[in-house]
């Protein structure tokens, strides 16, 4: 993996070379090096398996050039990249690609430039990554995987609830891992432990001093099943340092699978519900968040057009993105455009007060003659809520990718309540309803502007009766059909405890609480469809 110094020297030398080439008005050079190591859990009690698979690693590095060129028709902007070559030869090829692909963009003003100091706040980040990841041996990583698996099996074998149910199953031949009476149940544990290490360097005509950033992310995902009982549970964790990883995600998944044994079906209807952290994160990221990007306002594609500063949700709802918090796993010191990260308040006590932006869209709205019509206010009067704190080059499968164009990407999305409640109080407020613990295949219906969505409840869910969790809901028997705009206006309470949740190999982390919502639409899935999911 290329060192920070190697990346700094590469962008410094590349910028000097590119700046001297004919027709170049201004340029930006970006280099990155990423390492992704994935350890996969694959345990099945009733089928021969390895339990923990051999770690797989992927490394990538390269350089990109973004440049503005003179032409007879005006300024043209182009981007080109070259993998695995940080030398001048690689830079020459990247520049030629940028020149050949350059286009006229009437909305382009200039490449990122330093922001006025009065708009900025100092970042508290310094050496916030885990330096041990680059030196990690496979044997140590495997030990973490076996620890995850061992914790899950301990939960299965020590559960009195599960052991009481085993009397219904015949004994089989013993093996060295799990007693035969457990093996007959079809215990399954799958998941990943993912280590992501990112290094970048950037320099430009307007900001010629090369700047570095280095970040790390440790993510785990686990799903446990008791196949013969149609029971499933999940667990996850996220941190910046491997030392903070304890493997509990697999044990949590096993415990939740046990808790979902003998799940019941629930009829279609509108329910009071408590959304767990994973459903909250999924609904936020896939349904609500696209409407809070500044580029959605440019495209007239946000459900909140013309409503900046107005009430769009419950007055207890608060949502912000903070890329500069030392204690949050998705933090970065600078963006992939060389801008400082920081906190952008998006929703404050139900009011729309900020939007996520990269530099291009930030400058575009400031010059847009229809900016007031799109936002509902003059852009210059709310500039602090539109700053380009989220211009990143997101890679496919995680990482900060030299080959990707800068776009708007969240860092740490944090959901808070004006009043934050313990779970017992959330359940009490619901009274009778449904606890939704895990969803998947969530997607918008009728376009993002409508707020309509659908998705399937796939585990970790329960009936709520008299303010307490009662019998489990059978996985894959309920489908959500509702509207996100209505949901955020029907919040009954927001939990005090937030859990970091992350999509597989994504740098974006959502710190999500449990949220109680009224009149939530659920539809029963026909029995013959259960096994489709």
Coordinates of C-alpha atoms in Angstrom, one line a residue:
X1 CA 0.0 0.0 0.0
X2 CA 1.5 3.4 -1.1
X3 CA 2.7 5.5 1.9
X4 CA 1.2 8.9 2.6
X5 CA 4.6 10.5 1.6
X6 CA 4.5 8.7 -1.7
X7 CA 1.0 10.1 -2.4
X8 CA 2.0 13.6 -1.4
X9 CA 5.1 13.6 -3.7
X10 CA 3.0 12.2 -6.5
X11 CA 0.3 14.9 -6.5
X12 CA 2.9 17.6 -6.0
X13 CA 5.0 16.6 -9.0
X14 CA 1.9 15.9 -11.1
X15 CA 0.4 19.3 -10.4
X16 CA 3.7 21.0 -11.4
X17 CA 3.7 19.0 -14.7
X18 CA 0.0 19.5 -15.5
X19 CA 0.0 23.2 -14.8
X20 CA 2.7 23.8 -17.4
X21 CA 0.9 22.0 -20.2
X22 CA -0.7 24.0 -23.1
X23 CA -4.4 25.0 -22.7
X24 CA -4.6 24.2 -19.0
X25 CA -6.3 27.0 -17.1
X26 CA -6.3 25.3 -13.7
X27 CA -6.0 21.7 -12.4
X28 CA -6.5 19.4 -9.5
X29 CA -4.6 16.2 -8.9
X30 CA -5.9 13.5 -6.6
X31 CA -4.2 10.2 -5.6
X32 CA -5.5 7.4 -3.4
X33 CA -4.5 4.0 -2.1
X34 CA -7.1 1.7 -0.6
X35 CA -6.9 -1.7 1.1
X36 CA -10.0 -3.8 1.8
X37 CA -9.6 -7.1 3.8
X38 CA -12.7 -9.2 4.2
X39 CA -13.0 -12.2 6.4
X40 CA -16.2 -14.3 5.8
X41 CA -18.1 -16.4 8.3
X42 CA -19.8 -19.4 6.8
X43 CA -20.9 -21.9 9.5
X44 CA -23.6 -24.5 9.0
X45 CA -24.1 -27.1 11.7
X46 CA -25.7 -29.7 9.3
X47 CA -23.5 -29.3 6.2
X48 CA -19.7 -29.6 6.1
X49 CA -18.2 -26.2 6.2
X50 CA -15.0 -24.3 7.1
X51 CA -16.7 -22.0 9.6
X52 CA -14.3 -19.2 8.9
X53 CA -13.1 -18.6 5.3
X54 CA -9.6 -17.5 4.3
X55 CA -9.3 -13.7 4.3
X56 CA -9.6 -12.0 0.9
X57 CA -7.8 -8.7 0.3
X58 CA -8.1 -6.1 -2.5
X59 CA -5.7 -3.2 -2.9
X60 CA -5.9 -0.4 -5.4
X61 CA -4.1 2.9 -6.0
X62 CA -3.9 5.5 -8.8
X63 CA -4.0 9.1 -9.7
X64 CA -6.6 11.4 -11.4
X65 CA -6.4 14.8 -13.0
X66 CA -9.3 17.2 -13.1
X67 CA -8.6 20.2 -15.4
X68 CA -10.2 23.2 -17.0
X69 CA -9.0 23.7 -20.6
X70 CA -9.2 26.7 -23.0
X71 CA -11.1 26.1 -26.2
X72 CA -12.6 28.2 -29.0
X73 CA -16.0 27.8 -27.5
X74 CA -15.0 28.6 -24.0
X75 CA -13.7 26.7 -20.9
X76 CA -14.0 22.9 -21.1
X77 CA -13.8 20.7 -18.0
X78 CA -12.4 17.1 -18.0
X79 CA -11.4 14.3 -15.7
X80 CA -9.0 11.5 -16.4
X81 CA -7.4 8.8 -14.2
X82 CA -4.8 6.1 -14.4
X83 CA -4.6 3.0 -12.1
X84 CA -1.4 1.7 -10.4
X85 CA 0.9 4.3 -11.8
X86 CA 1.8 7.4 -9.8
X87 CA 4.8 8.3 -12.1
X88 CA 4.8 11.1 -14.7
X89 CA 3.9 8.5 -17.3
X90 CA 0.6 7.8 -15.4
X91 CA 0.0 11.5 -15.1
X92 CA 0.5 12.0 -18.8
X93 CA -2.1 9.4 -19.6
X94 CA -4.6 10.7 -17.1
X95 CA -4.2 14.2 -18.4
X96 CA -4.7 13.1 -22.0
X97 CA -7.9 11.3 -21.0
X98 CA -9.1 14.4 -19.2
X99 CA -8.4 16.5 -22.3
X100 CA -10.1 14.1 -24.7
X101 CA -13.2 13.8 -22.5
X102 CA -13.5 17.5 -21.6
X103 CA -16.9 19.1 -22.2
X104 CA -18.4 22.5 -22.1
X105 CA -20.4 23.0 -18.9
X106 CA -22.2 26.3 -18.5
X107 CA -22.7 25.7 -14.8
X108 CA -18.9 25.2 -14.2
X109 CA -17.3 28.2 -12.4
X110 CA -14.0 26.9 -11.1
X111 CA -12.4 24.0 -9.4
X112 CA -12.6 23.9 -5.6
X113 CA -11.1 27.0 -3.9
X114 CA -10.5 27.8 -0.2
X115 CA -13.6 29.0 1.6
X116 CA -13.7 32.2 3.6
X117 CA -12.4 31.7 7.1
X118 CA -15.6 33.1 8.6
X119 CA -17.6 30.1 7.2
X120 CA -15.3 27.5 8.6
X121 CA -14.9 25.7 11.9
X122 CA -11.7 24.0 13.1
X123 CA -11.7 20.2 12.7
X124 CA -10.8 18.2 15.8
X125 CA -9.4 15.3 13.9
X126 CA -5.7 14.3 14.1
X127 CA -4.2 10.9 13.6
X128 CA -7.6 9.4 14.0
X129 CA -7.0 6.2 12.0
X130 CA -5.7 2.8 13.2
X131 CA -2.1 2.4 12.1
X132 CA -2.0 -1.3 13.0
X133 CA -4.3 -2.3 10.2
X134 CA -1.6 -2.0 7.5
X135 CA 0.6 -4.4 9.5
X136 CA -2.2 -6.8 10.5
X137 CA -1.3 -10.5 9.9
X138 CA -3.9 -13.0 8.5
X139 CA -3.5 -15.1 11.6
X140 CA -4.7 -12.3 13.9
X141 CA -7.6 -11.5 11.6
X142 CA -8.6 -15.2 11.6
X143 CA -8.5 -15.2 15.4
X144 CA -11.1 -12.4 15.4
X145 CA -13.2 -14.4 13.0
X146 CA -13.1 -17.6 15.2
X147 CA -13.8 -15.4 18.2
X148 CA -17.0 -14.2 16.5
X149 CA -18.1 -17.7 15.6
X150 CA -17.2 -19.0 19.1
X151 CA -19.3 -16.4 20.8
X152 CA -22.3 -17.2 18.6
X153 CA -22.1 -20.9 19.2
X154 CA -21.7 -20.3 23.0
X155 CA -25.0 -18.4 22.8
X156 CA -26.7 -21.2 20.9
X157 CA -25.5 -23.9 23.3
X158 CA -26.2 -22.0 26.5
X159 CA -29.7 -20.9 25.7
X160 CA -32.3 -22.4 27.9
X161 CA -35.1 -21.4 25.6
X162 CA -33.5 -23.2 22.7
X163 CA -32.5 -26.3 24.7
X164 CA -36.1 -26.6 25.9
X165 CA -37.3 -26.8 22.3
X166 CA -34.7 -29.4 21.3
X167 CA -36.7 -32.2 22.8
X168 CA -38.8 -32.2 19.5
X169 CA -35.8 -33.1 17.4
X170 CA -34.0 -36.4 17.1
X171 CA -30.3 -36.9 18.0
X172 CA -27.7 -37.4 15.4
X173 CA -24.1 -38.3 15.2
X174 CA -21.8 -36.0 17.3
X175 CA -19.0 -33.9 15.8
X176 CA -16.3 -31.7 17.3
X177 CA -18.1 -28.4 17.0
X178 CA -21.8 -28.6 18.1
X179 CA -23.8 -31.2 20.0
X180 CA -25.9 -33.4 17.7
X181 CA -29.2 -32.1 19.2
X182 CA -28.2 -28.6 18.1
X183 CA -26.9 -29.7 14.7
X184 CA -30.2 -31.1 13.8
X185 CA -31.8 -27.7 14.1
X186 CA -29.8 -26.4 11.1
X187 CA -27.8 -23.6 12.8
X188 CA -26.4 -21.2 10.4
X189 CA -24.1 -18.2 10.9
X190 CA -23.0 -16.0 8.1
X191 CA -21.4 -12.6 7.8
X192 CA -18.3 -10.6 7.3
X193 CA -15.6 -8.8 9.2
X194 CA -14.3 -6.0 6.9
X195 CA -11.3 -3.8 7.4
X196 CA -11.0 -0.8 5.2
X197 CA -7.9 1.4 5.1
X198 CA -7.8 4.6 3.0
X199 CA -5.1 7.0 2.1
X200 CA -5.5 10.1 -0.1
X201 CA -3.5 13.2 -1.2
X202 CA -4.7 16.2 -3.1
X203 CA -3.3 19.4 -4.6
X204 CA -4.7 22.0 -7.0
X205 CA -3.9 25.3 -8.6
X206 CA -5.9 27.1 -6.0
X207 CA -4.6 25.0 -3.1
X208 CA -1.1 23.9 -4.3
X209 CA 0.2 22.6 -0.9
X210 CA -0.4 18.9 -0.9
X211 CA -2.7 17.7 1.8
X212 CA -3.1 14.1 3.1
X213 CA -5.8 12.2 4.9
X214 CA -5.8 8.6 6.2
X215 CA -8.8 6.8 7.6
X216 CA -9.7 3.3 8.7
X217 CA -13.0 1.5 9.3
X218 CA -13.7 -1.8 11.0
X219 CA -17.1 -3.3 10.2
X220 CA -18.8 -6.5 11.0
X221 CA -22.1 -8.0 9.9
X222 CA -23.6 -11.2 11.1
X223 CA -26.8 -13.2 10.4
X224 CA -27.8 -16.3 12.4
X225 CA -30.5 -18.7 11.6
X226 CA -32.2 -21.7 13.3
X227 CA -33.4 -23.1 10.0
X228 CA -35.8 -25.8 11.3
X229 CA -37.6 -23.1 13.3
X230 CA -37.7 -20.4 10.6
X231 CA -35.8 -18.1 13.0
X232 CA -33.4 -15.5 12.1
X233 CA -31.4 -12.7 13.8
X234 CA -28.8 -10.2 12.9
X235 CA -26.0 -8.1 14.4
X236 CA -23.5 -5.5 13.3
X237 CA -20.8 -3.2 14.6
X238 CA -18.6 -0.4 13.3
X239 CA -15.5 1.3 14.7
X240 CA -12.3 3.0 13.5
X241 CA -9.9 0.8 15.5
X242 CA -9.6 -3.0 15.6
X243 CA -8.9 -2.8 19.3
X244 CA -12.5 -1.6 19.8
X245 CA -13.9 -4.7 18.0
X246 CA -15.2 -7.3 20.4
X247 CA -17.0 -9.7 18.1
X248 CA -20.3 -9.3 19.8
X249 CA -22.2 -8.8 16.6
X250 CA -22.2 -12.6 16.0
X251 CA -23.4 -13.3 19.5
X252 CA -26.1 -10.6 19.1
X253 CA -27.3 -12.3 15.9
X254 CA -27.5 -15.7 17.6
X255 CA -29.4 -14.3 20.6
X256 CA -31.9 -12.6 18.3
X257 CA -32.3 -15.7 16.2
X258 CA -33.2 -17.6 19.4
X259 CA -35.6 -14.9 20.4
X260 CA -37.4 -15.2 17.1
X261 CA -38.1 -19.0 17.4
X262 CA -41.8 -19.8 16.9
X263 CA -42.5 -16.5 15.1
X264 CA -46.1 -15.6 14.5
X265 CA -47.8 -13.9 11.5
X266 CA -49.4 -10.5 11.8
X267 CA -52.4 -9.3 9.7
X268 CA -52.3 -6.3 7.4
X269 CA -53.1 -3.0 8.9
X270 CA -51.8 0.4 10.1
X271 CA -49.8 -0.1 13.3
X272 CA -48.0 1.9 15.9
X273 CA -44.5 0.7 15.5
X274 CA -41.0 1.1 17.0
X275 CA -38.4 1.1 14.2
X276 CA -35.1 -0.3 15.3
X277 CA -31.7 1.2 14.4
X278 CA -31.3 -0.8 11.2
X279 CA -34.7 0.1 9.7
X280 CA -34.2 3.7 10.7
X281 CA -30.8 3.8 8.9
X282 CA -32.2 2.0 5.8
X283 CA -35.2 4.3 5.5
X284 CA -33.1 7.4 6.0
X285 CA -30.4 6.5 3.5
X286 CA -32.6 5.0 0.7
X287 CA -35.7 7.1 1.0
X288 CA -35.3 10.4 2.9
X289 CA -31.7 11.4 2.3
X290 CA -31.7 11.8 -1.5
X291 CA -34.2 14.7 -1.0
X292 CA -31.6 16.4 1.3
X293 CA -28.8 16.6 -1.3
X294 CA -28.3 20.0 -2.9
X295 CA -28.1 18.5 -6.4
X296 CA -31.6 17.1 -6.0
X297 CA -32.8 20.7 -5.6
X298 CA -31.0 21.6 -8.8
X299 CA -32.9 18.8 -10.6
X300 CA -36.2 19.7 -9.0
X301 CA -36.2 16.2 -7.7
X302 CA -36.5 16.7 -3.9
X303 CA -39.9 16.4 -2.1
X304 CA -38.8 19.6 -0.2
X305 CA -38.6 22.0 -3.1
X306 CA -39.0 25.6 -1.9
X307 CA -39.2 24.6 1.7
X308 CA -35.8 25.5 3.1
X309 CA -36.3 26.8 6.6
X310 CA -39.8 25.4 6.9
X311 CA -41.3 22.6 9.0
X312 CA -41.0 19.2 7.2
X313 CA -41.2 16.8 10.0
X314 CA -42.0 16.3 13.7
X315 CA -40.8 19.1 15.9
X316 CA -38.8 16.5 18.0
X317 CA -36.7 15.3 15.0
X318 CA -33.1 16.4 14.6
X319 CA -30.7 15.1 11.9
X320 CA -27.2 16.2 11.0
X321 CA -24.1 15.0 9.2
X322 CA -20.8 15.4 11.0
X323 CA -17.6 14.4 9.2
X324 CA -15.2 16.0 11.8
X325 CA -16.2 14.3 15.1
X326 CA -13.2 12.4 16.6
X327 CA -15.6 9.8 18.2
X328 CA -17.5 8.8 15.1
X329 CA -16.4 6.1 12.7
X330 CA -17.3 7.8 9.4
X331 CA -15.2 10.9 10.1
X332 CA -12.6 12.3 7.6
X333 CA -10.3 15.2 8.1
X334 CA -10.8 16.6 4.6
X335 CA -13.0 15.9 1.7
X336 CA -11.8 14.4 -1.6
X337 CA -11.9 18.0 -3.0
X338 CA -9.6 19.3 -0.3
X339 CA -12.3 21.0 1.7
X340 CA -12.5 20.7 5.5
X341 CA -15.2 18.5 6.8
X342 CA -17.6 19.6 9.6
X343 CA -21.1 19.5 10.8
X344 CA -24.1 20.2 8.6
X345 CA -27.4 20.4 10.4
X346 CA -30.1 19.1 8.0
X347 CA -33.3 19.0 10.1
X348 CA -33.6 20.9 13.4
X349 CA -36.7 20.4 15.5
X350 CA -38.5 19.4 12.3
X351 CA -37.3 22.3 10.2
X352 CA -35.2 21.9 7.0
X353 CA -32.1 23.9 7.8
X354 CA -29.3 22.4 5.7
X355 CA -28.4 20.3 2.6
X356 CA -25.5 18.1 1.8
X357 CA -23.3 19.4 -1.0
X358 CA -20.0 19.0 -2.9
X359 CA -18.2 22.1 -4.2
X360 CA -19.7 22.1 -7.7
X361 CA -23.3 22.1 -6.5
X362 CA -22.5 24.6 -3.8
X363 CA -21.2 27.1 -6.3
X364 CA -23.9 26.3 -8.8
X365 CA -26.7 27.2 -6.4
X366 CA -25.0 30.5 -5.5
X367 CA -25.1 31.5 -9.1
X368 CA -28.5 29.9 -10.0
X369 CA -31.0 32.5 -11.1
X370 CA -33.7 30.2 -9.9
X371 CA -32.0 29.5 -6.6
X372 CA -34.5 31.3 -4.5
X373 CA -37.4 29.5 -6.2
X374 CA -35.7 26.1 -5.7
X375 CA -34.8 26.6 -2.1
X376 CA -37.5 29.0 -1.0
X377 CA -34.9 31.5 0.3
X378 CA -32.0 33.4 -1.3
X379 CA -29.1 30.9 -1.2
X380 CA -26.6 33.5 0.0
X381 CA -28.7 34.0 3.2
X382 CA -28.4 30.3 4.2
X383 CA -24.8 29.7 2.9
X384 CA -23.7 28.0 6.1
X385 CA -26.2 25.3 5.6
X386 CA -25.0 24.6 2.1
X387 CA -21.2 24.4 2.5
X388 CA -19.4 21.7 0.5
X389 CA -18.4 19.4 3.4
X390 CA -19.4 16.2 1.6
X391 CA -17.5 16.1 -1.7
X392 CA -16.1 12.5 -1.8
X393 CA -15.0 10.0 -4.5
X394 CA -16.8 6.9 -3.3
X395 CA -15.5 3.6 -4.5
X396 CA -17.6 0.6 -5.4
X397 CA -17.4 -1.5 -2.2
X398 CA -15.9 1.2 0.0
X399 CA -12.9 3.4 -0.1
X400 CA -11.9 6.8 -1.6
X401 CA -11.4 6.0 -5.2
X402 CA -9.1 8.0 -7.5
X403 CA -11.2 6.9 -10.5
X404 CA -14.5 8.2 -9.2
X405 CA -15.8 11.7 -9.8
X406 CA -16.5 13.9 -6.7
X407 CA -20.1 13.7 -5.6
X408 CA -22.1 14.3 -2.5
X409 CA -21.5 11.5 0.0
X410 CA -22.6 11.5 3.7
X411 CA -20.1 10.8 6.5
X412 CA -21.7 10.4 9.9
X413 CA -25.5 10.8 9.8
X414 CA -26.7 11.4 13.4
X415 CA -30.4 11.2 14.4
X416 CA -31.4 12.8 17.7
X417 CA -34.6 13.7 19.5
X418 CA -35.3 17.0 21.2
X419 CA -36.4 14.7 24.0
X420 CA -34.6 11.3 24.0
X421 CA -36.4 8.3 25.6
X422 CA -35.4 4.9 26.9
X423 CA -36.8 1.9 25.1
X424 CA -39.3 1.2 27.9
X425 CA -40.9 4.6 27.4
X426 CA -41.0 4.1 23.6
X427 CA -42.8 0.8 24.0
X428 CA -45.2 2.3 26.6
X429 CA -46.1 5.0 24.2
X430 CA -46.9 2.5 21.5
X431 CA -48.9 0.3 23.8
X432 CA -50.0 -2.3 21.2
X433 CA -48.2 -2.5 17.9
X434 CA -45.1 -4.0 16.2
X435 CA -41.4 -3.7 16.8
X436 CA -39.5 -3.7 13.4
X437 CA -35.9 -4.8 13.9
X438 CA -34.6 -5.5 10.4
X439 CA -35.7 -4.7 6.9
X440 CA -34.3 -5.2 3.4
X441 CA -35.0 -4.5 -0.3
X442 CA -36.3 -1.1 0.7
X443 CA -36.9 1.1 -2.4
X444 CA -38.8 4.2 -3.3
X445 CA -42.2 3.9 -5.1
X446 CA -43.5 6.6 -7.5
X447 CA -40.1 8.4 -7.5
X448 CA -38.2 10.2 -4.7
X449 CA -40.4 13.3 -4.7
X450 CA -43.5 11.3 -3.6
X451 CA -41.8 9.8 -0.4
X452 CA -43.6 6.5 -1.0
X453 CA -41.6 3.4 -0.2
X454 CA -41.9 -0.4 0.2
X455 CA -39.7 -3.0 1.8
X456 CA -39.8 -6.4 3.6
X457 CA -39.5 -7.1 7.4
X458 CA -37.0 -9.9 7.5
X459 CA -36.1 -10.4 11.2
X460 CA -35.6 -9.2 14.8
X461 CA -39.3 -8.1 15.0
X462 CA -41.9 -8.6 17.6
X463 CA -45.5 -7.9 18.6
X464 CA -45.8 -5.1 21.1
X465 CA -48.5 -5.8 23.7
X466 CA -49.3 -3.6 26.7
X467 CA -46.1 -1.7 26.2
X468 CA -43.9 -4.8 26.2
X469 CA -42.2 -7.0 23.6
X470 CA -44.3 -10.1 23.2
X471 CA -44.1 -13.0 20.6
X472 CA -41.8 -12.7 17.7
X473 CA -42.9 -11.9 14.1
X474 CA -42.1 -14.6 11.6
X475 CA -39.4 -13.4 9.2
X476 CA -40.5 -12.4 5.6
X477 CA -44.3 -12.3 6.4
X478 CA -44.7 -8.5 6.5
X479 CA -44.1 -5.8 3.8
X480 CA -43.9 -2.1 4.5
X481 CA -46.0 0.2 2.3
X482 CA -46.0 3.8 3.6
X483 CA -44.8 7.3 2.9
X484 CA -41.6 8.7 4.4
X485 CA -42.9 12.3 4.5
X486 CA -45.9 11.0 6.6
X487 CA -43.5 8.9 8.8
X488 CA -41.3 11.8 9.8
X489 CA -44.4 13.8 10.7
X490 CA -45.9 10.9 12.8
X491 CA -43.0 10.4 15.2
X492 CA -44.1 9.6 18.7
X493 CA -40.7 9.4 20.4
X494 CA -37.0 9.0 19.7
X495 CA -34.7 6.8 21.6
X496 CA -31.7 7.9 23.6
X497 CA -29.3 5.2 22.5
X498 CA -27.8 5.4 19.0
X499 CA -26.2 2.4 17.2
X500 CA -23.7 2.8 14.4
X501 CA -25.0 1.1 11.3
X502 CA -23.4 0.8 7.9
X503 CA -24.1 -0.7 4.5
X504 CA -21.6 -3.4 3.4
X505 CA -18.2 -1.8 2.6
X506 CA -19.6 1.7 2.6
X507 CA -17.8 4.6 4.3
X508 CA -21.1 6.1 5.3
X509 CA -22.2 5.5 8.9
X510 CA -25.7 6.2 10.3
X511 CA -25.9 6.6 14.1
X512 CA -29.5 5.6 14.5
X513 CA -31.8 5.4 17.6
X514 CA -35.1 3.5 17.9
X515 CA -38.0 5.6 16.8
X516 CA -41.7 5.2 17.6
X517 CA -44.1 6.0 14.7
X518 CA -47.9 6.0 14.6
X519 CA -50.1 4.6 11.9
X520 CA -47.4 2.7 10.0
X521 CA -48.6 0.7 7.0
X522 CA -47.8 -3.0 7.0
X523 CA -49.2 -5.7 4.6
X524 CA -49.1 -9.5 5.3
X525 CA -47.2 -11.5 2.7
X526 CA -49.0 -14.6 1.4
X527 CA -47.6 -17.8 2.9
X528 CA -46.5 -19.3 -0.4
X529 CA -44.3 -16.2 -0.9
X530 CA -42.3 -16.6 2.3
X531 CA -39.6 -18.7 0.8
X532 CA -39.0 -16.3 -2.1
X533 CA -37.2 -13.9 0.1

